[in-house]
């Protein structure tokens, strides 16, 4: 294997370890600025609250979505196995991490394809970077989809991370055109996804214009790739590493808070956060980091975590008198503080295509 390919793969293991062990969350999703109006007479039965959701013509048992995390190194396979088993058991959707490593080196494909083996019925989302899409075209996207029998493909935007990574791609020219071409050519739905800095109303409009089927906000306030890369740079202990560490720290509060459209993600930490994301207009809510640690531990730990998230969501629905998700979308909320200021005249959560 060439050095560059080995690097892509080893980086996947670095990311899992750093995310599980270090303090790499930063910022404020804005969820604290959002408050439901308590309904003291909810007139619904908490025992029969219906969490079923629909997204891209697919039915889900709950709006919780397992955000893209891993694959691409043999040491990551077990985590993907556990996440996929949970997706199958709970009837929820799941994204895999960037498939670049396996596209460069097919010997690593099983770290991704195992997800379809373990979750034959789940809605699975393939993953490729916008830069890799631009450089390798639809052929890589088709291979990524085929590798896991994906129901959709997420093209991730991670230019903050690229800017800080020593080996990062610093040229973003031509990515929007490549996304437009993919949407025209590929039969599988295309989701545009940020990885922790969020997607603004203007960028969302460009993406809808290019023909994407959905947007995953990947907003600021949860896992910070500036922080993750800053830890990696520090571990490298050379001069360049120290410079990049500073860059990572300086940019750790760069980004747009999570807000909502379609898949709300980035710093979603509880079932109550999910309820808020849905009330603002999201169809699903993605979580990565909160599911990583239990997935590294055991199936049981992951089940417990997901059960608690669902219980919190059900409680929030009960206390707003929402028997189903469409009721929750109508539940009255107060939007206060910085989130209110940022939303201003135009609520990005309610941009229509
Ligand atoms: C260990 C780890 C690896 C990740 N790898 C990817 C990736 O390969 N592709 C991607 O689109 N997002 C990736 N993400 C970003 C997540 O999908 C998500 O957008 C981000 O972590 C924000 O969600 P969170 O705050 O719930 O963690 C990764 C996140 C984590 C924690």
CSV table of C-alpha atoms and ligand atoms in Angstrom, one decimal:
chain,number,residue,atom,x,y,z
A,1,UNK,CA,0.0,0.0,0.0
A,2,UNK,CA,1.3,3.5,-0.8
A,3,UNK,CA,2.0,5.9,2.0
A,4,UNK,CA,-0.9,8.2,1.2
A,5,UNK,CA,-3.4,5.3,1.2
A,6,UNK,CA,-2.0,3.9,4.5
A,7,UNK,CA,-2.4,7.4,5.9
A,8,UNK,CA,-6.1,7.7,5.0
A,9,UNK,CA,-6.7,4.4,6.7
A,10,UNK,CA,-4.6,5.0,9.9
A,11,UNK,CA,-6.2,8.4,10.3
A,12,UNK,CA,-9.6,6.6,10.8
A,13,UNK,CA,-8.2,4.8,13.9
A,14,UNK,CA,-6.7,8.1,15.2
A,15,UNK,CA,-10.1,9.7,14.9
A,16,UNK,CA,-12.0,7.0,16.8
A,17,UNK,CA,-9.4,7.0,19.6
A,18,UNK,CA,-9.2,10.8,19.9
A,19,UNK,CA,-13.0,11.2,19.8
A,20,UNK,CA,-13.5,8.6,22.5
A,21,UNK,CA,-10.8,9.8,24.8
A,22,UNK,CA,-10.3,13.5,24.4
A,23,UNK,CA,-12.5,16.6,25.1
A,24,UNK,CA,-13.2,17.4,21.4
A,25,UNK,CA,-16.6,19.0,21.7
A,26,UNK,CA,-17.0,22.7,21.3
A,27,UNK,CA,-19.5,25.4,20.9
A,28,UNK,CA,-23.2,25.8,21.4
A,29,UNK,CA,-25.9,24.2,19.2
A,30,UNK,CA,-28.4,26.8,20.2
A,31,UNK,CA,-30.7,24.1,21.6
A,32,UNK,CA,-30.6,25.9,25.0
A,33,UNK,CA,-32.2,28.9,23.3
A,34,UNK,CA,-35.2,26.8,22.3
A,35,UNK,CA,-37.9,26.0,24.9
A,36,UNK,CA,-41.1,24.1,24.5
A,37,UNK,CA,-44.3,25.6,25.9
A,38,UNK,CA,-45.3,23.1,28.6
A,39,UNK,CA,-48.7,21.5,28.1
A,40,UNK,CA,-50.2,20.8,31.5
A,41,UNK,CA,-53.2,19.0,30.0
A,42,UNK,CA,-51.6,17.1,27.2
A,43,UNK,CA,-54.7,14.9,26.3
A,44,UNK,CA,-52.5,12.0,25.0
A,45,UNK,CA,-51.3,8.7,26.3
A,46,UNK,CA,-47.6,8.5,26.8
A,47,UNK,CA,-47.7,4.7,26.3
A,48,UNK,CA,-48.9,5.0,22.8
A,49,UNK,CA,-46.8,7.9,21.5
A,50,UNK,CA,-45.8,7.1,17.9
A,51,UNK,CA,-42.2,7.8,17.0
A,52,UNK,CA,-42.4,6.6,13.4
A,53,UNK,CA,-40.8,9.0,10.8
A,54,UNK,CA,-40.5,9.2,7.0
A,55,UNK,CA,-37.5,10.5,5.1
A,56,UNK,CA,-36.6,10.1,1.4
A,57,UNK,CA,-39.6,7.8,1.0
A,58,UNK,CA,-38.4,5.4,3.7
A,59,UNK,CA,-40.2,4.5,6.9
A,60,UNK,CA,-38.2,4.7,10.2
A,61,UNK,CA,-39.2,3.5,13.6
A,62,UNK,CA,-37.8,6.7,15.1
A,63,UNK,CA,-36.2,9.9,13.9
A,64,UNK,CA,-32.9,9.1,15.5
A,65,UNK,CA,-30.2,8.7,12.8
A,66,UNK,CA,-26.7,7.3,13.5
A,67,UNK,CA,-24.5,9.8,11.8
A,68,UNK,CA,-21.5,8.8,9.7
A,69,UNK,CA,-18.5,7.8,11.8
A,70,UNK,CA,-16.3,5.0,10.7
A,71,UNK,CA,-14.9,2.2,8.6
A,72,UNK,CA,-11.7,2.2,6.6
A,73,UNK,CA,-9.3,0.5,9.0
A,74,UNK,CA,-9.6,-3.1,10.2
A,75,UNK,CA,-9.7,-1.8,13.8
A,76,UNK,CA,-13.0,0.1,13.0
A,77,UNK,CA,-15.0,-2.9,11.8
A,78,UNK,CA,-16.3,-3.9,15.2
A,79,UNK,CA,-17.7,-0.5,15.8
A,80,UNK,CA,-19.5,-0.5,12.5
A,81,UNK,CA,-20.9,-4.0,13.3
A,82,UNK,CA,-22.4,-2.8,16.6
A,83,UNK,CA,-23.8,0.4,15.1
A,84,UNK,CA,-25.4,-1.6,12.2
A,85,UNK,CA,-26.9,-4.1,14.6
A,86,UNK,CA,-28.5,-1.3,16.5
A,87,UNK,CA,-29.8,0.3,13.3
A,88,UNK,CA,-31.4,-3.0,12.4
A,89,UNK,CA,-32.8,-3.7,15.9
A,90,UNK,CA,-34.3,-0.2,16.3
A,91,UNK,CA,-35.4,0.3,12.7
A,92,UNK,CA,-33.3,3.5,12.4
A,93,UNK,CA,-31.0,4.9,9.7
A,94,UNK,CA,-27.3,4.9,9.7
A,95,UNK,CA,-24.5,6.5,7.8
A,96,UNK,CA,-21.0,5.0,7.4
A,97,UNK,CA,-17.8,7.1,7.6
A,98,UNK,CA,-16.0,8.3,4.5
A,99,UNK,CA,-15.4,5.3,2.2
A,100,UNK,CA,-12.3,6.9,0.6
A,101,UNK,CA,-9.9,4.5,2.3
A,102,UNK,CA,-11.7,1.5,0.8
A,103,UNK,CA,-12.0,3.1,-2.6
A,104,UNK,CA,-8.3,3.6,-2.6
A,105,UNK,CA,-7.6,0.1,-1.2
A,106,UNK,CA,-10.4,-2.5,-1.8
A,107,UNK,CA,-8.9,-4.8,0.8
A,108,UNK,CA,-10.6,-2.5,3.4
A,109,UNK,CA,-14.1,-2.8,1.8
A,110,UNK,CA,-15.3,-5.3,4.4
A,111,UNK,CA,-15.0,-2.7,7.2
A,112,UNK,CA,-18.0,-1.0,5.4
A,113,UNK,CA,-19.9,-3.8,3.7
A,114,UNK,CA,-20.3,-5.6,7.0
A,115,UNK,CA,-22.8,-2.9,7.8
A,116,UNK,CA,-25.2,-4.2,5.1
A,117,UNK,CA,-24.6,-7.8,6.3
A,118,UNK,CA,-25.6,-6.8,9.9
A,119,UNK,CA,-28.4,-4.5,8.9
A,120,UNK,CA,-30.1,-6.1,5.8
A,121,UNK,CA,-33.3,-3.9,6.2
A,122,UNK,CA,-31.9,-0.6,7.5
A,123,UNK,CA,-31.7,2.6,5.6
A,124,UNK,CA,-27.9,3.0,5.0
A,125,UNK,CA,-26.1,6.1,3.7
A,126,UNK,CA,-22.8,5.8,1.8
A,127,UNK,CA,-20.2,8.6,2.4
A,128,UNK,CA,-17.7,10.4,0.2
A,129,UNK,CA,-16.0,13.8,0.5
A,130,UNK,CA,-16.8,16.5,-2.0
A,131,UNK,CA,-13.2,16.8,-3.0
A,132,UNK,CA,-13.0,13.0,-3.7
A,133,UNK,CA,-16.2,13.3,-5.7
A,134,UNK,CA,-14.8,16.2,-7.8
A,135,UNK,CA,-11.5,14.3,-8.4
A,136,UNK,CA,-12.9,10.8,-9.1
A,137,UNK,CA,-16.4,11.6,-10.4
A,138,UNK,CA,-19.5,9.5,-10.3
A,139,UNK,CA,-17.5,6.2,-10.6
A,140,UNK,CA,-16.4,6.5,-7.0
A,141,UNK,CA,-19.9,7.5,-5.8
A,142,UNK,CA,-21.3,4.4,-7.6
A,143,UNK,CA,-18.7,2.1,-6.0
A,144,UNK,CA,-19.4,3.6,-2.5
A,145,UNK,CA,-23.1,3.0,-2.9
A,146,UNK,CA,-22.6,-0.5,-4.3
A,147,UNK,CA,-20.2,-1.4,-1.4
A,148,UNK,CA,-22.9,-1.2,1.2
A,149,UNK,CA,-26.1,-1.5,-0.9
A,150,UNK,CA,-26.8,2.1,0.2
A,151,UNK,CA,-30.2,3.8,0.0
A,152,UNK,CA,-28.6,7.3,-0.3
A,153,UNK,CA,-25.2,8.8,-0.5
A,154,UNK,CA,-23.9,11.7,1.7
A,155,UNK,CA,-21.4,14.0,0.1
A,156,UNK,CA,-19.6,15.5,3.1
A,157,UNK,CA,-18.3,19.0,3.3
A,158,UNK,CA,-15.4,19.4,5.8
A,159,UNK,CA,-13.3,22.3,4.6
A,160,UNK,CA,-12.5,23.5,8.2
A,161,UNK,CA,-11.0,20.1,8.8
A,162,UNK,CA,-9.1,20.1,5.5
A,163,UNK,CA,-7.7,23.6,6.3
A,164,UNK,CA,-6.3,22.3,9.5
A,165,UNK,CA,-5.2,18.8,8.6
A,166,UNK,CA,-1.5,18.6,7.7
A,167,UNK,CA,-2.4,16.4,4.7
A,168,UNK,CA,-5.7,18.3,4.0
A,169,UNK,CA,-7.1,19.2,0.5
A,170,UNK,CA,-7.1,23.0,0.3
A,171,UNK,CA,-8.7,23.4,-3.0
A,172,UNK,CA,-12.5,23.6,-3.0
A,173,UNK,CA,-12.9,24.7,-6.6
A,174,UNK,CA,-15.4,22.7,-8.7
A,175,UNK,CA,-17.1,20.9,-5.8
A,176,UNK,CA,-20.6,22.4,-6.4
A,177,UNK,CA,-20.5,21.5,-10.1
A,178,UNK,CA,-19.4,18.0,-9.2
A,179,UNK,CA,-22.4,17.7,-6.8
A,180,UNK,CA,-24.8,19.0,-9.5
A,181,UNK,CA,-23.4,16.4,-12.0
A,182,UNK,CA,-23.8,13.6,-9.4
A,183,UNK,CA,-27.4,14.6,-8.7
A,184,UNK,CA,-28.2,14.4,-12.4
A,185,UNK,CA,-26.4,11.1,-13.1
A,186,UNK,CA,-26.9,9.0,-10.0
A,187,UNK,CA,-30.2,7.2,-9.4
A,188,UNK,CA,-29.5,7.0,-5.6
A,189,UNK,CA,-30.6,10.1,-3.6
A,190,UNK,CA,-27.8,12.6,-2.7
A,191,UNK,CA,-27.5,14.1,0.7
A,192,UNK,CA,-25.2,17.1,1.4
A,193,UNK,CA,-23.7,16.9,4.8
A,194,UNK,CA,-21.5,19.1,6.9
A,195,UNK,CA,-19.3,17.6,9.6
A,196,UNK,CA,-19.6,20.2,12.4
A,197,UNK,CA,-19.7,23.7,11.0
A,198,UNK,CA,-23.2,23.8,9.7
A,199,UNK,CA,-24.8,24.7,6.4
A,200,UNK,CA,-26.1,28.3,5.9
A,201,UNK,CA,-29.4,29.2,4.2
A,202,UNK,CA,-27.4,30.4,1.1
A,203,UNK,CA,-25.4,27.2,0.8
A,204,UNK,CA,-28.6,25.2,1.3
A,205,UNK,CA,-30.1,27.0,-1.6
A,206,UNK,CA,-27.1,26.3,-3.8
A,207,UNK,CA,-27.4,22.7,-2.9
A,208,UNK,CA,-31.1,22.4,-3.6
A,209,UNK,CA,-30.4,24.2,-6.9
A,210,UNK,CA,-27.8,21.6,-7.7
A,211,UNK,CA,-30.5,18.9,-7.2
A,212,UNK,CA,-29.7,17.3,-3.9
A,213,UNK,CA,-32.4,15.3,-2.2
A,214,UNK,CA,-31.7,16.2,1.4
A,215,UNK,CA,-29.4,18.2,3.6
A,216,UNK,CA,-27.7,17.1,6.8
A,217,UNK,CA,-26.8,20.2,8.7
A,218,UNK,CA,-23.8,18.8,10.7
A,219,UNK,CA,-24.0,22.0,12.8
A,220,UNK,CA,-21.6,23.6,15.2
A,221,UNK,CA,-21.9,22.7,18.9
A,222,UNK,CA,-20.9,19.1,19.1
A,223,UNK,CA,-17.9,17.2,17.8
A,224,UNK,CA,-15.4,19.8,16.6
A,225,UNK,CA,-13.0,18.7,13.9
A,226,UNK,CA,-10.9,21.7,14.6
A,227,UNK,CA,-10.4,20.3,18.1
A,228,UNK,CA,-9.8,16.7,16.8
A,229,UNK,CA,-7.2,17.9,14.3
A,230,UNK,CA,-5.7,20.1,17.0
A,231,UNK,CA,-5.1,17.0,19.2
A,232,UNK,CA,-3.7,15.0,16.2
A,233,UNK,CA,-1.4,17.9,15.4
A,234,UNK,CA,-0.2,18.1,19.0
A,235,UNK,CA,0.6,14.3,19.0
A,236,UNK,CA,2.8,14.7,16.0
A,237,UNK,CA,5.2,16.8,18.1
A,238,UNK,CA,6.9,18.6,15.2
A,239,UNK,CA,6.9,22.3,14.4
A,240,UNK,CA,4.3,22.1,11.7
A,241,UNK,CA,2.1,20.2,14.2
A,242,UNK,CA,2.4,22.9,16.8
A,243,UNK,CA,1.4,25.5,14.2
A,244,UNK,CA,-1.7,23.5,13.2
A,245,UNK,CA,-2.6,22.9,16.8
A,246,UNK,CA,-2.9,26.6,17.3
A,247,UNK,CA,-4.9,26.9,14.1
A,248,UNK,CA,-7.2,24.2,15.3
A,249,UNK,CA,-7.7,25.9,18.7
A,250,UNK,CA,-8.4,29.3,17.1
A,251,UNK,CA,-11.1,27.8,14.8
A,252,UNK,CA,-12.8,25.6,17.4
A,253,UNK,CA,-15.7,28.1,17.6
A,254,UNK,CA,-16.1,28.5,13.8
A,255,UNK,CA,-19.5,27.4,12.4
A,256,UNK,CA,-23.2,27.8,12.3
A,257,UNK,CA,-25.2,26.3,15.1
A,258,UNK,CA,-27.3,23.2,14.4
A,259,UNK,CA,-30.8,24.7,13.9
A,260,UNK,CA,-32.7,22.1,11.8
A,261,UNK,CA,-33.5,21.4,8.1
A,262,UNK,CA,-34.1,17.8,7.1
A,263,UNK,CA,-31.4,16.0,9.2
A,264,UNK,CA,-30.5,18.1,12.2
A,265,UNK,CA,-27.1,17.0,13.5
A,266,UNK,CA,-24.0,18.3,15.3
A,267,UNK,CA,-24.2,18.4,19.1
A,268,UNK,CA,-27.6,16.6,19.3
A,269,UNK,CA,-27.1,15.0,22.7
A,270,UNK,CA,-30.5,14.0,24.2
A,271,UNK,CA,-34.0,13.0,23.1
A,272,UNK,CA,-35.1,16.5,24.1
A,273,UNK,CA,-32.6,17.9,21.6
A,274,UNK,CA,-34.2,15.6,19.0
A,275,UNK,CA,-37.6,16.9,19.9
A,276,UNK,CA,-36.4,20.5,19.5
A,277,UNK,CA,-34.8,19.7,16.1
A,278,UNK,CA,-38.0,18.2,14.9
A,279,UNK,CA,-40.1,21.1,16.2
A,280,UNK,CA,-38.0,23.4,14.2
A,281,UNK,CA,-38.6,21.4,11.0
A,282,UNK,CA,-36.1,18.6,10.8
A,283,UNK,CA,-37.2,15.1,9.5
A,284,UNK,CA,-34.5,13.1,11.4
A,285,UNK,CA,-31.9,14.0,13.9
A,286,UNK,CA,-28.4,12.6,13.7
A,287,UNK,CA,-26.0,11.7,16.5
A,288,UNK,CA,-22.4,10.6,16.2
A,289,UNK,CA,-20.2,11.1,19.3
A,290,UNK,CA,-22.8,10.1,21.9
A,291,UNK,CA,-23.2,6.7,20.2
A,292,UNK,CA,-19.5,6.1,19.6
A,293,UNK,CA,-18.4,5.3,23.2
A,294,UNK,CA,-21.2,2.8,23.8
A,295,UNK,CA,-20.6,1.3,20.4
A,296,UNK,CA,-16.9,0.8,21.4
A,297,UNK,CA,-18.1,-0.9,24.6
A,298,UNK,CA,-20.9,-3.4,23.7
A,299,UNK,CA,-24.2,-4.0,22.0
A,300,UNK,CA,-25.9,-3.7,25.4
A,301,UNK,CA,-24.4,-0.3,26.2
A,302,UNK,CA,-25.5,1.0,22.8
A,303,UNK,CA,-29.0,-0.3,23.3
A,304,UNK,CA,-29.2,1.3,26.7
A,305,UNK,CA,-28.1,4.7,25.3
A,306,UNK,CA,-30.6,4.5,22.4
A,307,UNK,CA,-33.4,3.5,24.8
A,308,UNK,CA,-32.7,6.5,27.1
A,309,UNK,CA,-32.7,8.9,24.0
A,310,UNK,CA,-36.1,7.4,23.0
A,311,UNK,CA,-37.5,7.8,26.5
A,312,UNK,CA,-36.5,11.4,26.6
A,313,UNK,CA,-38.1,12.1,23.2
A,314,UNK,CA,-41.3,10.4,24.3
A,315,UNK,CA,-41.4,12.5,27.5
A,316,UNK,CA,-40.9,15.7,25.5
A,317,UNK,CA,-43.7,14.6,23.1
A,318,UNK,CA,-46.0,13.8,26.0
A,319,UNK,CA,-45.5,17.1,27.7
A,320,UNK,CA,-46.2,19.0,24.6
A,321,UNK,CA,-49.3,16.9,23.9
A,322,UNK,CA,-47.8,15.4,20.7
A,323,UNK,CA,-49.1,11.9,20.0
A,324,UNK,CA,-47.0,11.7,16.8
A,325,UNK,CA,-44.1,13.5,15.1
A,326,UNK,CA,-46.3,15.6,12.9
A,327,UNK,CA,-47.9,17.0,16.1
A,328,UNK,CA,-44.5,17.8,17.6
A,329,UNK,CA,-43.7,19.8,14.4
A,330,UNK,CA,-46.6,22.1,15.4
A,331,UNK,CA,-45.7,22.3,19.1
A,332,UNK,CA,-45.2,25.9,20.2
A,333,UNK,CA,-41.6,26.8,21.0
A,334,UNK,CA,-39.9,30.0,22.3
A,335,UNK,CA,-36.7,30.8,20.4
A,336,UNK,CA,-34.5,33.1,22.5
A,337,UNK,CA,-31.0,34.5,22.7
A,338,UNK,CA,-28.4,34.2,20.0
A,339,UNK,CA,-30.4,31.6,18.0
A,340,UNK,CA,-33.2,34.1,17.6
A,341,UNK,CA,-30.7,36.8,16.5
A,342,UNK,CA,-29.1,34.4,14.0
A,343,UNK,CA,-32.4,33.3,12.6
A,344,UNK,CA,-33.4,36.9,12.1
A,345,UNK,CA,-35.9,37.5,9.3
A,346,UNK,CA,-35.2,34.2,7.6
A,347,UNK,CA,-35.5,30.9,9.5
A,348,UNK,CA,-33.1,28.5,7.7
A,349,UNK,CA,-35.0,25.6,9.3
A,350,UNK,CA,-37.9,26.4,7.1
A,351,UNK,CA,-36.3,26.9,3.7
A,352,UNK,CA,-38.4,25.2,1.1
A,353,UNK,CA,-36.9,23.7,-2.0
B,1,LIG,C1,-15.2,9.5,15.1
B,1,LIG,C2,-16.0,10.2,14.1
B,1,LIG,C3,-15.7,10.1,12.8
B,1,LIG,C4,-16.4,10.8,11.8
B,1,LIG,N1,-16.2,10.6,10.5
B,1,LIG,C5,-17.0,11.1,9.5
B,1,LIG,C6,-16.8,10.8,8.1
B,1,LIG,O1,-16.0,10.0,7.8
B,1,LIG,N2,-17.7,11.4,7.3
B,1,LIG,C7,-18.6,12.3,7.6
B,1,LIG,O2,-19.4,12.8,6.8
B,1,LIG,N3,-18.7,12.7,8.9
B,1,LIG,C8,-18.0,12.1,9.9
B,1,LIG,N4,-18.1,12.4,11.2
B,1,LIG,C9,-19.0,13.6,11.6
B,1,LIG,C10,-20.4,13.1,12.1
B,1,LIG,O3,-21.1,12.4,11.1
B,1,LIG,C11,-21.2,14.3,12.6
B,1,LIG,O4,-21.5,15.1,11.5
B,1,LIG,C12,-20.4,15.2,13.6
B,1,LIG,O5,-19.6,14.4,14.4
B,1,LIG,C13,-21.4,16.0,14.4
B,1,LIG,O6,-22.2,15.2,15.2
B,1,LIG,P1,-22.0,14.9,16.8
B,1,LIG,O7,-21.8,16.2,17.4
B,1,LIG,O8,-23.2,14.2,17.2
B,1,LIG,O9,-20.7,14.1,16.9
B,1,LIG,C14,-17.4,11.7,12.2
B,1,LIG,C15,-17.7,11.9,13.6
B,1,LIG,C16,-17.0,11.2,14.5
B,1,LIG,C17,-17.3,11.4,16.0
